[in-house]
Phi, psi and omega in degrees: 000182194285347181287314173299336178276319170325294182315340202236012181307303190301326168298314183273348170277334172295331182262017157090011168292129171239012171200150166243142181251130170262145162296176172310125183236012158288161190312119176209163180268007176240164191291323197258003165075016196257025166241080194282133177232354182214099172294334180278004204230138146270145192294132181319318180291353185264352179109003186051185179318317185291327184284308194301301181326308178290305183309318178301310188278321187285315190294292164323312178298333168263018183061019148262121190299153171246110174247107171296157181260139173263136173233108195236359181286330202209145166254201160246135161326347159282004208270125187314317174298315152343295176292313188287012158268326180298331179269328188249345175067217184283013168283339192271121176298005177263016198282321158297002175289314175243205183255096174280145159264116195305328190297323189284319175287337169282354188095006198278329181230178190284150207229138170149177180262348172256109181290122184294168184302338174295313176301329172299322197266338167291315179284324172306322174281003174099012167299110206293162190302308194320320174280324176270345174232334196103349177197159191285139177226145179308097182076028174081005195263113171319312194295338206234057176306128173287143177280130162298075184293002179264348174266148176314304182322306193281330184292300180298345187285301189288331163315299175306327182286326184305284196288353160313308192278327176293317165293322179306311166140011173303152181249029182153179182229139156259102185285124192271103188055047194293351182282006181270357174254096183280054192214128179277330185299331183286316181292313164323319177293323179311312177291329177301314194285316203277312193288334182264001159265334188200079175340330193255019190272133196257116190243125183230149188228145192286062180267122174291342203221195195289112173266046182294327193294328180258004190243059189243009179085333181255017175225300179234155176279329173200181182224165166297136198260083186276335179288336176281346174296309163315309177287302183312329180276346171296315182287309186283303197261339164049254196261004169255026158310138175293145182290333173309332177302320171311344197257356188258102199041239187241036173303329198285348186296322188275324184263116196201147158313134181203155189242209213272335183272330164297318174319306211283336183278330167284342189270306195303300181309328190258330171291010185248343199300306205265001175294000000 
């Protein structure tokens, strides 16, 4: 929990660490907390807001920054607004917070966030969740309804929650697969709101591929360097790379066995990529 991190800050400081990136810490029913149901509450299992306050104060006193994970492309089926639609269908004021199929909203088809065996079979056979479940789910996972970021109320909810924790003392955001909110205007406004709260806040995006689009100075400060990871894996693991790796998005384009010379060429390319 967050108090546990506090207890080890001296050790981390001795290692020379000056920043910690945390997986999601807002309220969630899953252990990894990518199933957020309340973006304005720190999970009580981690110690709640009091523990986060103590962690921030203790870390900052050691010049260590804290950057939490922002999961803004999807929520969870436990989110109150999602529940309201399940209960009230098309009569809910939150119908445009997610991507709902009108046939389900109007009661024409079976409705619910927990799929029946038939619906599970449909999902396993590649039927989109929009057709099988009645709502668009992130990567067809029923527990993760995708937020409709074209809705003004949703955008403001996300921006307000991001600013809330920056004002609370967080030092930035690591953004979970932000390319899945395929909207430059959204991320420009996100940056403007966050930087207005703290000009020094650090915004880093989890982009798996070449990322010039997001690094023009108006969206992210940096991206996670999966391209370097791919080069290292190609050189150090080579033909022993597990097959499942090649099914992760378009990551397979960057993963291939390479020798030392090829690795050096790849690093030269990456060093010059964003200049």
